[in-house]
Amino acid sequence: MYRLTCVQCGRSYPPDEILYTCRSCGHLLFVEYDLDSLSIRREEWDRRPISVWRYRELLPVTIPPVTLKEGGTPLYPLERIGEEIGLPHLYAKHEGMNPTGSFKDRGMTVGVSMALQLNKSTVACASTGNTSASLAAYAAKAGIPAVVLLPAGKVALGKVAQALMHGANVISIRGNFDKALEMVQELCISHGLYLLNSINPFRLEGQKTIGFEVIDQLGCVPDRIVLPVGNAGNISAVHKGLGELHALGLIERYPMMTGIQAKGSSPVVRAIREGLPEVIPEGEPETVATAIRIGAPVNAEKALTAIRKTGGTAEWVTDDEILAMQRDLARKEGIGVEPASAASVAGVRKLALEGVIDPSERVVCVVTGHLLKDPETVIKQCKPPTEIDADVQSLLSTLRSC
Ligand code: AN7
């Protein structure tokens, strides 16, 4: 039992209405469950394998879901990096280990299932890359067409490859992500395609399970959860899910929700620092972390609430800091992530060195996408392989000179 409720004015709508924003005030909607009517037992959850669908009572899908077995991603202790920056209880939740290599799969298993539940026959999104890769795969699994709009020349190679290979109709626009989102919204509203960007309230339901899994894997609520922020959907989703656990009496406190952006694309950080009631969009966002190259985050309103209510914070990191942490994660921890994902840990390093994060804190960074998503940015940072003649003598002399 649930309804769609406006985050601003509280007006609510029936669950089967295809609606992305409030008809009265234009703000975003969220899925509001009648928590009293749900029978949720922790022991029952514990008996199920860890995955998005472990938590199905708190998801809106009532049909057999379109699933590629998403979630259940590893939570790694970051021992070496933690020691270097003075945080002995530092962890990374590796969302790059999802079926298409990013956390978007949690949203898409729910979102594409909802498309079928609502009898929609075509799905669409705008994307900085990962959303399009994930939507393409889940639409393929569902057997329905997908249309994806990408900012031309600004999407990492692996992501475009996935969207194309999974058979989406891939369109590059000569404009940035914010423009692509505007266009796809217009298309969906005028032509009845089902929009699966993060303004879709159902998609975020899947993503909230990151927080549920963190608590189950850690065995307690961490002091802080740190996420890279682009459209601010994920940080909002995780906070919303924790609110449900809190209302159900399953947790007693909230982690401090902490958002990290790239310096060249940081409207949420500015709003938090300056105490603004809403974000001021940035017209020309720029960063090596193309996944979070977003100047007008559509979920900013919810993210500001999540950060402020939990006593969290927002911080930016430079492209150099992001890439340095991408290398550290790869070389000191064996964890391969794309640049946007390294931003969360780079942000933690900065906040720890500034004394904002206390050494006693249990901190979980969500690393959102896999290293192989953006091979070009990886190759640019590394020395090319040493090419030698195919004989052992050459091999030995090369190794000696290293
Ligand atoms: C790896 O794919 O927006 O703050 O269109 O791919 O919820 O937007 C991707 C976002 C972080 C930011 N890390 O999450 C898209 C898209 C990675 C991402 C984010 C994205 P939100």
CSV table of C-alpha atoms and ligand atoms in Angstrom, one decimal:
chain,number,residue,atom,x,y,z
A,1,MET,CA,0.0,0.0,0.0
A,2,TYR,CA,1.5,3.3,-1.1
A,3,ARG,CA,0.8,6.6,-2.8
A,4,LEU,CA,2.8,9.3,-4.5
A,5,THR,CA,3.3,12.3,-2.4
A,6,CYS,CA,4.7,15.8,-3.2
A,7,VAL,CA,7.9,16.6,-1.3
A,8,GLN,CA,6.8,20.2,-1.0
A,9,CYS,CA,3.0,20.6,-0.5
A,10,GLY,CA,2.2,17.1,0.6
A,11,ARG,CA,-0.5,16.5,-2.0
A,12,SER,CA,-0.8,12.9,-2.8
A,13,TYR,CA,-1.8,10.8,-5.9
A,14,PRO,CA,-2.8,7.2,-6.6
A,15,PRO,CA,0.1,4.9,-7.2
A,16,ASP,CA,-0.8,4.0,-10.8
A,17,GLU,CA,-0.9,7.6,-12.0
A,18,ILE,CA,1.9,8.3,-14.4
A,19,LEU,CA,3.3,11.5,-12.9
A,20,TYR,CA,6.7,12.9,-12.2
A,21,THR,CA,6.0,16.2,-10.6
A,22,CYS,CA,3.1,17.6,-8.5
A,23,ARG,CA,0.2,19.1,-10.4
A,24,SER,CA,-0.3,21.7,-7.8
A,25,CYS,CA,3.2,23.0,-7.2
A,26,GLY,CA,5.5,21.3,-9.7
A,27,HIS,CA,7.8,19.8,-7.0
A,28,LEU,CA,9.0,16.2,-7.1
A,29,LEU,CA,7.0,13.2,-5.8
A,30,PHE,CA,8.1,10.4,-3.5
A,31,VAL,CA,6.6,6.9,-2.8
A,32,GLU,CA,4.9,7.0,0.6
A,33,TYR,CA,4.1,3.6,2.1
A,34,ASP,CA,1.5,3.0,4.7
A,35,LEU,CA,4.1,1.6,7.0
A,36,ASP,CA,1.6,0.4,9.6
A,37,SER,CA,0.0,-1.9,7.1
A,38,LEU,CA,3.3,-3.6,6.2
A,39,SER,CA,4.4,-6.7,7.9
A,40,ILE,CA,8.2,-6.5,8.0
A,41,ARG,CA,10.3,-8.8,10.1
A,42,ARG,CA,14.0,-8.4,10.3
A,43,GLU,CA,14.5,-12.2,10.7
A,44,GLU,CA,12.6,-12.7,7.4
A,45,TRP,CA,14.9,-10.2,5.6
A,46,ASP,CA,17.9,-11.9,7.1
A,47,ARG,CA,16.8,-15.3,5.7
A,48,ARG,CA,16.8,-13.9,2.1
A,49,PRO,CA,20.0,-13.4,0.0
A,50,ILE,CA,21.3,-9.9,0.2
A,51,SER,CA,20.1,-8.0,-2.9
A,52,VAL,CA,17.6,-5.3,-3.8
A,53,TRP,CA,14.8,-7.8,-3.6
A,54,ARG,CA,15.5,-8.8,0.0
A,55,TYR,CA,13.6,-5.7,0.9
A,56,ARG,CA,10.6,-6.2,-1.3
A,57,GLU,CA,8.0,-5.2,1.3
A,58,LEU,CA,9.5,-1.7,1.0
A,59,LEU,CA,9.4,-1.6,-2.8
A,60,PRO,CA,6.5,-0.7,-5.0
A,61,VAL,CA,6.6,-3.7,-7.4
A,62,THR,CA,3.8,-6.3,-7.2
A,63,ILE,CA,4.6,-8.2,-10.5
A,64,PRO,CA,7.5,-10.6,-10.9
A,65,PRO,CA,10.4,-8.1,-11.3
A,66,VAL,CA,12.6,-7.6,-14.2
A,67,THR,CA,15.9,-8.6,-12.6
A,68,LEU,CA,19.5,-9.3,-13.5
A,69,LYS,CA,20.4,-10.0,-9.9
A,70,GLU,CA,21.4,-6.6,-8.7
A,71,GLY,CA,22.6,-5.4,-5.3
A,72,GLY,CA,24.4,-7.6,-2.8
A,73,THR,CA,27.5,-5.7,-3.6
A,74,PRO,CA,30.7,-6.0,-1.4
A,75,LEU,CA,31.5,-3.7,1.5
A,76,TYR,CA,35.2,-3.5,1.7
A,77,PRO,CA,37.3,-2.1,4.6
A,78,LEU,CA,39.7,0.4,3.2
A,79,GLU,CA,42.6,-0.5,5.5
A,80,ARG,CA,45.5,1.2,3.9
A,81,ILE,CA,43.8,4.4,2.8
A,82,GLY,CA,42.1,4.5,6.2
A,83,GLU,CA,45.4,4.3,8.0
A,84,GLU,CA,46.9,7.0,5.8
A,85,ILE,CA,44.2,9.5,6.5
A,86,GLY,CA,43.6,8.5,10.1
A,87,LEU,CA,40.3,6.8,9.8
A,88,PRO,CA,40.5,3.2,11.1
A,89,HIS,CA,36.8,2.5,10.4
A,90,LEU,CA,36.6,3.4,6.7
A,91,TYR,CA,34.7,1.3,4.2
A,92,ALA,CA,33.7,1.3,0.5
A,93,LYS,CA,30.5,-0.2,-0.8
A,94,HIS,CA,31.4,-1.2,-4.3
A,95,GLU,CA,28.4,-0.5,-6.5
A,96,GLY,CA,30.5,-1.1,-9.6
A,97,MET,CA,29.9,-4.8,-8.9
A,98,ASN,CA,26.3,-4.6,-10.1
A,99,PRO,CA,25.3,-6.3,-13.4
A,100,THR,CA,26.0,-3.3,-15.6
A,101,GLY,CA,28.7,-2.0,-13.4
A,102,SER,CA,26.9,0.8,-11.5
A,103,PHE,CA,24.4,1.5,-8.8
A,104,LYS,CA,21.9,2.5,-11.4
A,105,ASP,CA,20.9,-1.2,-11.7
A,106,ARG,CA,19.2,-1.0,-8.4
A,107,GLY,CA,17.0,1.7,-9.7
A,108,MET,CA,16.4,0.1,-13.0
A,109,THR,CA,15.3,-3.3,-11.7
A,110,VAL,CA,12.5,-1.4,-9.9
A,111,GLY,CA,11.9,1.3,-12.6
A,112,VAL,CA,11.7,-1.1,-15.5
A,113,SER,CA,9.5,-3.5,-13.5
A,114,MET,CA,7.2,-0.5,-12.8
A,115,ALA,CA,7.1,0.3,-16.5
A,116,LEU,CA,5.7,-3.1,-17.1
A,117,GLN,CA,3.4,-2.9,-14.1
A,118,LEU,CA,2.0,0.4,-15.4
A,119,ASN,CA,1.6,-1.1,-18.9
A,120,LYS,CA,4.2,1.3,-20.5
A,121,SER,CA,5.7,0.0,-23.7
A,122,THR,CA,8.8,2.2,-24.2
A,123,VAL,CA,11.3,3.6,-21.7
A,124,ALA,CA,13.6,6.6,-22.0
A,125,CYS,CA,16.2,8.6,-20.1
A,126,ALA,CA,18.8,11.3,-20.5
A,127,SER,CA,22.2,10.2,-19.1
A,128,THR,CA,25.8,11.0,-18.4
A,129,GLY,CA,26.3,7.4,-19.2
A,130,ASN,CA,25.5,4.9,-16.5
A,131,THR,CA,21.8,5.4,-16.5
A,132,SER,CA,21.7,4.7,-20.2
A,133,ALA,CA,23.8,1.6,-19.9
A,134,SER,CA,21.6,0.2,-17.2
A,135,LEU,CA,18.3,1.2,-18.8
A,136,ALA,CA,19.4,-0.4,-22.1
A,137,ALA,CA,20.2,-3.7,-20.3
A,138,TYR,CA,17.0,-3.8,-18.2
A,139,ALA,CA,14.8,-2.9,-21.2
A,140,ALA,CA,16.5,-5.7,-23.1
A,141,LYS,CA,15.7,-8.1,-20.3
A,142,ALA,CA,12.1,-6.8,-20.3
A,143,GLY,CA,11.8,-7.0,-24.1
A,144,ILE,CA,10.8,-3.4,-24.6
A,145,PRO,CA,12.6,-0.6,-26.5
A,146,ALA,CA,14.6,2.1,-24.8
A,147,VAL,CA,15.5,5.6,-26.0
A,148,VAL,CA,18.6,7.3,-24.4
A,149,LEU,CA,19.8,10.8,-24.9
A,150,LEU,CA,23.5,11.5,-24.2
A,151,PRO,CA,25.6,14.7,-24.2
A,152,ALA,CA,27.7,14.3,-27.3
A,153,GLY,CA,31.4,13.6,-26.7
A,154,LYS,CA,31.0,13.7,-22.9
A,155,VAL,CA,30.1,10.1,-22.1
A,156,ALA,CA,32.8,7.5,-21.1
A,157,LEU,CA,33.5,4.9,-23.7
A,158,GLY,CA,32.4,1.8,-21.8
A,159,LYS,CA,29.0,3.3,-21.0
A,160,VAL,CA,28.2,4.2,-24.7
A,161,ALA,CA,29.4,0.7,-25.6
A,162,GLN,CA,27.0,-0.9,-23.2
A,163,ALA,CA,24.0,1.2,-24.3
A,164,LEU,CA,24.7,0.4,-27.9
A,165,MET,CA,25.3,-3.3,-27.4
A,166,HIS,CA,22.1,-3.8,-25.3
A,167,GLY,CA,20.2,-2.4,-28.3
A,168,ALA,CA,19.0,1.0,-27.0
A,169,ASN,CA,18.2,3.8,-29.5
A,170,VAL,CA,21.2,6.0,-28.6
A,171,ILE,CA,21.0,9.6,-29.5
A,172,SER,CA,23.8,12.1,-28.8
A,173,ILE,CA,22.7,15.7,-28.5
A,174,ARG,CA,24.9,18.7,-29.0
A,175,GLY,CA,24.4,20.1,-25.5
A,176,ASN,CA,25.1,19.0,-21.9
A,177,PHE,CA,23.2,16.6,-19.7
A,178,ASP,CA,20.9,19.2,-18.2
A,179,LYS,CA,19.7,20.1,-21.7
A,180,ALA,CA,19.3,16.4,-22.6
A,181,LEU,CA,17.1,15.9,-19.5
A,182,GLU,CA,14.9,18.8,-20.3
A,183,MET,CA,14.4,17.4,-23.8
A,184,VAL,CA,13.6,13.8,-22.7
A,185,GLN,CA,11.2,15.1,-20.1
A,186,GLU,CA,9.3,17.0,-22.8
A,187,LEU,CA,9.4,13.9,-25.1
A,188,CYS,CA,8.0,11.6,-22.4
A,189,ILE,CA,5.2,13.9,-21.4
A,190,SER,CA,4.1,14.7,-24.9
A,191,HIS,CA,4.5,11.1,-26.4
A,192,GLY,CA,3.8,8.8,-23.5
A,193,LEU,CA,7.3,7.2,-23.1
A,194,TYR,CA,8.1,6.1,-19.6
A,195,LEU,CA,10.8,8.4,-18.1
A,196,LEU,CA,13.4,6.6,-16.0
A,197,ASN,CA,15.6,9.4,-14.8
A,198,SER,CA,15.8,10.0,-11.1
A,199,ILE,CA,12.8,12.3,-11.1
A,200,ASN,CA,10.9,9.0,-11.5
A,201,PRO,CA,10.0,8.3,-7.9
A,202,PHE,CA,10.0,4.5,-8.4
A,203,ARG,CA,13.5,4.3,-9.6
A,204,LEU,CA,14.9,5.8,-6.5
A,205,GLU,CA,13.1,3.2,-4.5
A,206,GLY,CA,15.5,0.6,-5.8
A,207,GLN,CA,18.5,2.8,-5.0
A,208,LYS,CA,17.5,3.3,-1.4
A,209,THR,CA,18.5,-0.4,-0.8
A,210,ILE,CA,22.2,0.7,-0.8
A,211,GLY,CA,21.6,2.0,2.7
A,212,PHE,CA,19.7,-1.1,3.8
A,213,GLU,CA,22.6,-3.3,2.7
A,214,VAL,CA,25.2,-1.2,4.4
A,215,ILE,CA,23.4,-1.6,7.7
A,216,ASP,CA,23.0,-5.3,7.2
A,217,GLN,CA,26.6,-5.8,6.2
A,218,LEU,CA,28.1,-3.6,8.9
A,219,GLY,CA,25.7,-4.9,11.6
A,220,CYS,CA,25.1,-1.3,12.7
A,221,VAL,CA,24.3,2.1,11.4
A,222,PRO,CA,27.5,3.9,10.3
A,223,ASP,CA,28.2,7.3,11.6
A,224,ARG,CA,28.5,8.7,8.0
A,225,ILE,CA,27.5,7.7,4.5
A,226,VAL,CA,29.4,9.5,1.7
A,227,LEU,CA,28.2,9.6,-1.9
A,228,PRO,CA,29.3,11.3,-5.0
A,229,VAL,CA,26.6,13.8,-6.1
A,230,GLY,CA,25.4,14.6,-9.6
A,231,ASN,CA,21.7,14.8,-10.0
A,232,ALA,CA,21.5,14.1,-6.2
A,233,GLY,CA,19.1,11.2,-6.7
A,234,ASN,CA,21.2,8.6,-4.9
A,235,ILE,CA,21.9,10.6,-1.7
A,236,SER,CA,18.2,11.5,-1.5
A,237,ALA,CA,17.2,7.9,-2.1
A,238,VAL,CA,19.5,6.5,0.6
A,239,HIS,CA,18.2,9.0,3.1
A,240,LYS,CA,14.6,8.3,2.3
A,241,GLY,CA,15.1,4.6,2.9
A,242,LEU,CA,16.8,5.2,6.2
A,243,GLY,CA,13.8,7.3,7.1
A,244,GLU,CA,11.6,4.3,6.5
A,245,LEU,CA,13.8,2.0,8.7
A,246,HIS,CA,13.6,4.7,11.4
A,247,ALA,CA,9.9,5.0,11.2
A,248,LEU,CA,9.6,1.2,11.4
A,249,GLY,CA,11.8,1.2,14.6
A,250,LEU,CA,14.5,-0.8,12.8
A,251,ILE,CA,17.2,1.8,13.3
A,252,GLU,CA,17.5,4.4,16.1
A,253,ARG,CA,19.7,7.1,14.4
A,254,TYR,CA,20.7,8.4,11.0
A,255,PRO,CA,24.2,8.5,9.6
A,256,MET,CA,25.4,11.9,8.6
A,257,MET,CA,24.6,12.1,4.9
A,258,THR,CA,27.6,13.6,3.1
A,259,GLY,CA,27.7,14.6,-0.6
A,260,ILE,CA,30.9,15.1,-2.7
A,261,GLN,CA,31.0,16.9,-6.0
A,262,ALA,CA,33.7,17.8,-8.5
A,263,LYS,CA,34.9,21.4,-8.1
A,264,GLY,CA,33.8,22.3,-11.6
A,265,SER,CA,30.3,21.1,-11.0
A,266,SER,CA,29.4,21.8,-7.4
A,267,PRO,CA,26.0,23.6,-7.0
A,268,VAL,CA,25.0,21.5,-4.0
A,269,VAL,CA,28.3,22.2,-2.1
A,270,ARG,CA,27.7,25.9,-2.7
A,271,ALA,CA,24.1,25.8,-1.4
A,272,ILE,CA,25.2,23.9,1.8
A,273,ARG,CA,28.2,26.2,2.4
A,274,GLU,CA,26.2,29.4,1.9
A,275,GLY,CA,23.1,28.2,3.6
A,276,LEU,CA,21.0,28.8,0.5
A,277,PRO,CA,17.4,27.5,0.5
A,278,GLU,CA,17.9,26.0,-3.0
A,279,VAL,CA,20.8,25.4,-5.4
A,280,ILE,CA,21.8,27.9,-8.0
A,281,PRO,CA,22.3,25.9,-11.2
A,282,GLU,CA,25.7,26.1,-12.9
A,283,GLY,CA,25.5,26.7,-16.7
A,284,GLU,CA,28.8,25.1,-17.7
A,285,PRO,CA,29.7,22.3,-15.4
A,286,GLU,CA,33.1,20.7,-16.2
A,287,THR,CA,35.0,17.8,-14.7
A,288,VAL,CA,37.0,14.7,-15.6
A,289,ALA,CA,34.3,12.8,-13.7
A,290,THR,CA,31.8,13.0,-16.5
A,291,ALA,CA,29.2,10.9,-14.6
A,292,ILE,CA,28.7,13.9,-12.3
A,293,ARG,CA,29.1,16.7,-14.8
A,294,ILE,CA,25.7,18.0,-13.9
A,295,GLY,CA,24.9,21.7,-13.3
A,296,ALA,CA,21.2,21.6,-12.4
A,297,PRO,CA,20.6,18.6,-10.1
A,298,VAL,CA,16.9,17.8,-10.2
A,299,ASN,CA,16.9,16.2,-6.8
A,300,ALA,CA,18.8,18.9,-5.1
A,301,GLU,CA,15.9,19.9,-2.9
A,302,LYS,CA,15.7,16.5,-1.3
A,303,ALA,CA,19.5,16.2,-1.0
A,304,LEU,CA,19.8,19.5,0.9
A,305,THR,CA,17.2,18.3,3.3
A,306,ALA,CA,19.0,14.9,3.7
A,307,ILE,CA,22.3,16.6,4.4
A,308,ARG,CA,20.9,19.3,6.8
A,309,LYS,CA,18.6,17.0,8.7
A,310,THR,CA,21.3,14.5,9.5
A,311,GLY,CA,24.1,17.0,10.3
A,312,GLY,CA,26.1,15.9,7.3
A,313,THR,CA,27.9,18.1,4.9
A,314,ALA,CA,28.9,18.6,1.2
A,315,GLU,CA,32.4,19.2,-0.1
A,316,TRP,CA,34.1,19.5,-3.5
A,317,VAL,CA,37.2,17.9,-4.7
A,318,THR,CA,39.4,18.8,-7.7
A,319,ASP,CA,39.9,16.6,-10.7
A,320,ASP,CA,43.5,15.9,-9.6
A,321,GLU,CA,42.2,14.8,-6.2
A,322,ILE,CA,39.7,12.5,-7.9
A,323,LEU,CA,42.2,10.9,-10.1
A,324,ALA,CA,44.8,10.5,-7.3
A,325,MET,CA,42.2,8.7,-5.3
A,326,GLN,CA,41.2,6.5,-8.3
A,327,ARG,CA,44.8,5.4,-8.4
A,328,ASP,CA,45.0,4.9,-4.7
A,329,LEU,CA,41.9,2.7,-4.6
A,330,ALA,CA,43.2,0.7,-7.5
A,331,ARG,CA,46.8,0.3,-6.2
A,332,LYS,CA,46.5,0.3,-2.4
A,333,GLU,CA,43.1,-1.5,-2.1
A,334,GLY,CA,42.6,-3.4,-5.3
A,335,ILE,CA,39.3,-1.6,-5.9
A,336,GLY,CA,38.7,-0.4,-9.5
A,337,VAL,CA,36.3,2.5,-9.8
A,338,GLU,CA,35.5,5.2,-12.2
A,339,PRO,CA,36.4,8.8,-11.5
A,340,ALA,CA,33.0,9.9,-10.1
A,341,SER,CA,33.2,7.1,-7.6
A,342,ALA,CA,36.7,8.0,-6.4
A,343,ALA,CA,35.3,11.4,-5.6
A,344,SER,CA,33.5,10.1,-2.5
A,345,VAL,CA,36.7,8.7,-1.0
A,346,ALA,CA,38.7,11.8,-2.2
A,347,GLY,CA,36.1,13.9,-0.3
A,348,VAL,CA,36.5,11.8,2.8
A,349,ARG,CA,40.3,12.3,2.7
A,350,LYS,CA,39.8,16.1,2.4
A,351,LEU,CA,37.2,16.2,5.2
A,352,ALA,CA,39.4,14.0,7.5
A,353,LEU,CA,42.5,16.1,6.9
A,354,GLU,CA,40.4,19.2,7.7
A,355,GLY,CA,39.2,17.6,10.9
A,356,VAL,CA,35.5,17.6,9.8
A,357,ILE,CA,35.4,13.8,10.1
A,358,ASP,CA,36.4,12.5,13.5
A,359,PRO,CA,38.9,9.6,13.6
A,360,SER,CA,36.4,7.5,15.7
A,361,GLU,CA,33.7,7.7,13.0
A,362,ARG,CA,32.6,4.6,11.1
A,363,VAL,CA,32.5,6.0,7.5
A,364,VAL,CA,31.0,4.2,4.5
A,365,CYS,CA,31.8,5.6,1.0
A,366,VAL,CA,29.6,4.5,-1.8
A,367,VAL,CA,31.8,3.9,-4.8
A,368,THR,CA,29.2,4.0,-7.6
A,369,GLY,CA,30.7,2.7,-10.8
A,370,HIS,CA,33.3,0.3,-12.1
A,371,LEU,CA,36.8,1.1,-13.4
A,372,LEU,CA,36.1,-0.3,-16.8
A,373,LYS,CA,33.4,2.2,-17.5
A,374,ASP,CA,35.9,4.9,-18.4
A,375,PRO,CA,39.0,3.1,-19.9
A,376,GLU,CA,40.3,6.2,-21.6
A,377,THR,CA,40.7,8.1,-18.4
A,378,VAL,CA,42.5,5.1,-16.9
A,379,ILE,CA,44.9,4.7,-19.9
A,380,LYS,CA,45.8,8.4,-19.8
A,381,GLN,CA,47.0,8.1,-16.2
A,382,CYS,CA,49.1,5.0,-16.7
A,383,LYS,CA,52.4,4.2,-18.4
A,384,PRO,CA,51.8,2.1,-21.5
A,385,PRO,CA,52.8,-1.6,-21.3
A,386,THR,CA,56.5,-2.2,-22.2
A,387,GLU,CA,56.7,-4.0,-25.5
A,388,ILE,CA,59.6,-6.4,-26.0
A,389,ASP,CA,60.8,-9.1,-28.3
A,390,ALA,CA,59.2,-12.5,-27.6
A,391,ASP,CA,62.2,-14.1,-25.8
A,392,VAL,CA,63.1,-14.7,-22.2
A,393,GLN,CA,66.4,-12.8,-22.5
A,394,SER,CA,64.5,-9.6,-23.4
A,395,LEU,CA,62.0,-10.2,-20.6
A,396,LEU,CA,64.8,-10.6,-18.0
A,397,SER,CA,66.7,-7.5,-19.2
A,398,THR,CA,63.5,-5.5,-19.1
A,399,LEU,CA,62.6,-6.6,-15.6
A,400,ARG,CA,66.1,-5.8,-14.4
A,401,SER,CA,65.9,-2.3,-15.8
A,402,CYS,CA,62.6,-1.6,-14.0
B,1,AN7,C1,29.2,6.6,-11.3
B,1,AN7,O1,24.0,8.1,-15.6
B,1,AN7,O2,23.3,10.9,-13.7
B,1,AN7,O3,23.6,12.1,-7.7
B,1,AN7,O4,22.8,9.8,-16.1
B,1,AN7,O5,27.1,7.5,-12.9
B,1,AN7,O6,22.1,10.2,-8.1
B,1,AN7,O7,22.9,11.6,-10.0
B,1,AN7,C2,24.9,9.3,-13.3
B,1,AN7,C3,25.3,9.6,-12.0
B,1,AN7,C4,27.6,9.1,-9.2
B,1,AN7,C5,25.7,10.6,-9.3
B,1,AN7,N1,28.4,8.1,-9.6
B,1,AN7,O8,24.5,10.1,-8.8
B,1,AN7,C6,23.6,9.2,-15.3
B,1,AN7,C7,23.9,9.9,-14.0
B,1,AN7,C8,28.2,7.6,-10.9
B,1,AN7,C9,27.2,8.1,-11.7
B,1,AN7,C10,26.5,9.6,-9.9
B,1,AN7,C11,26.3,9.1,-11.2
B,1,AN7,P1,23.2,11.0,-8.6
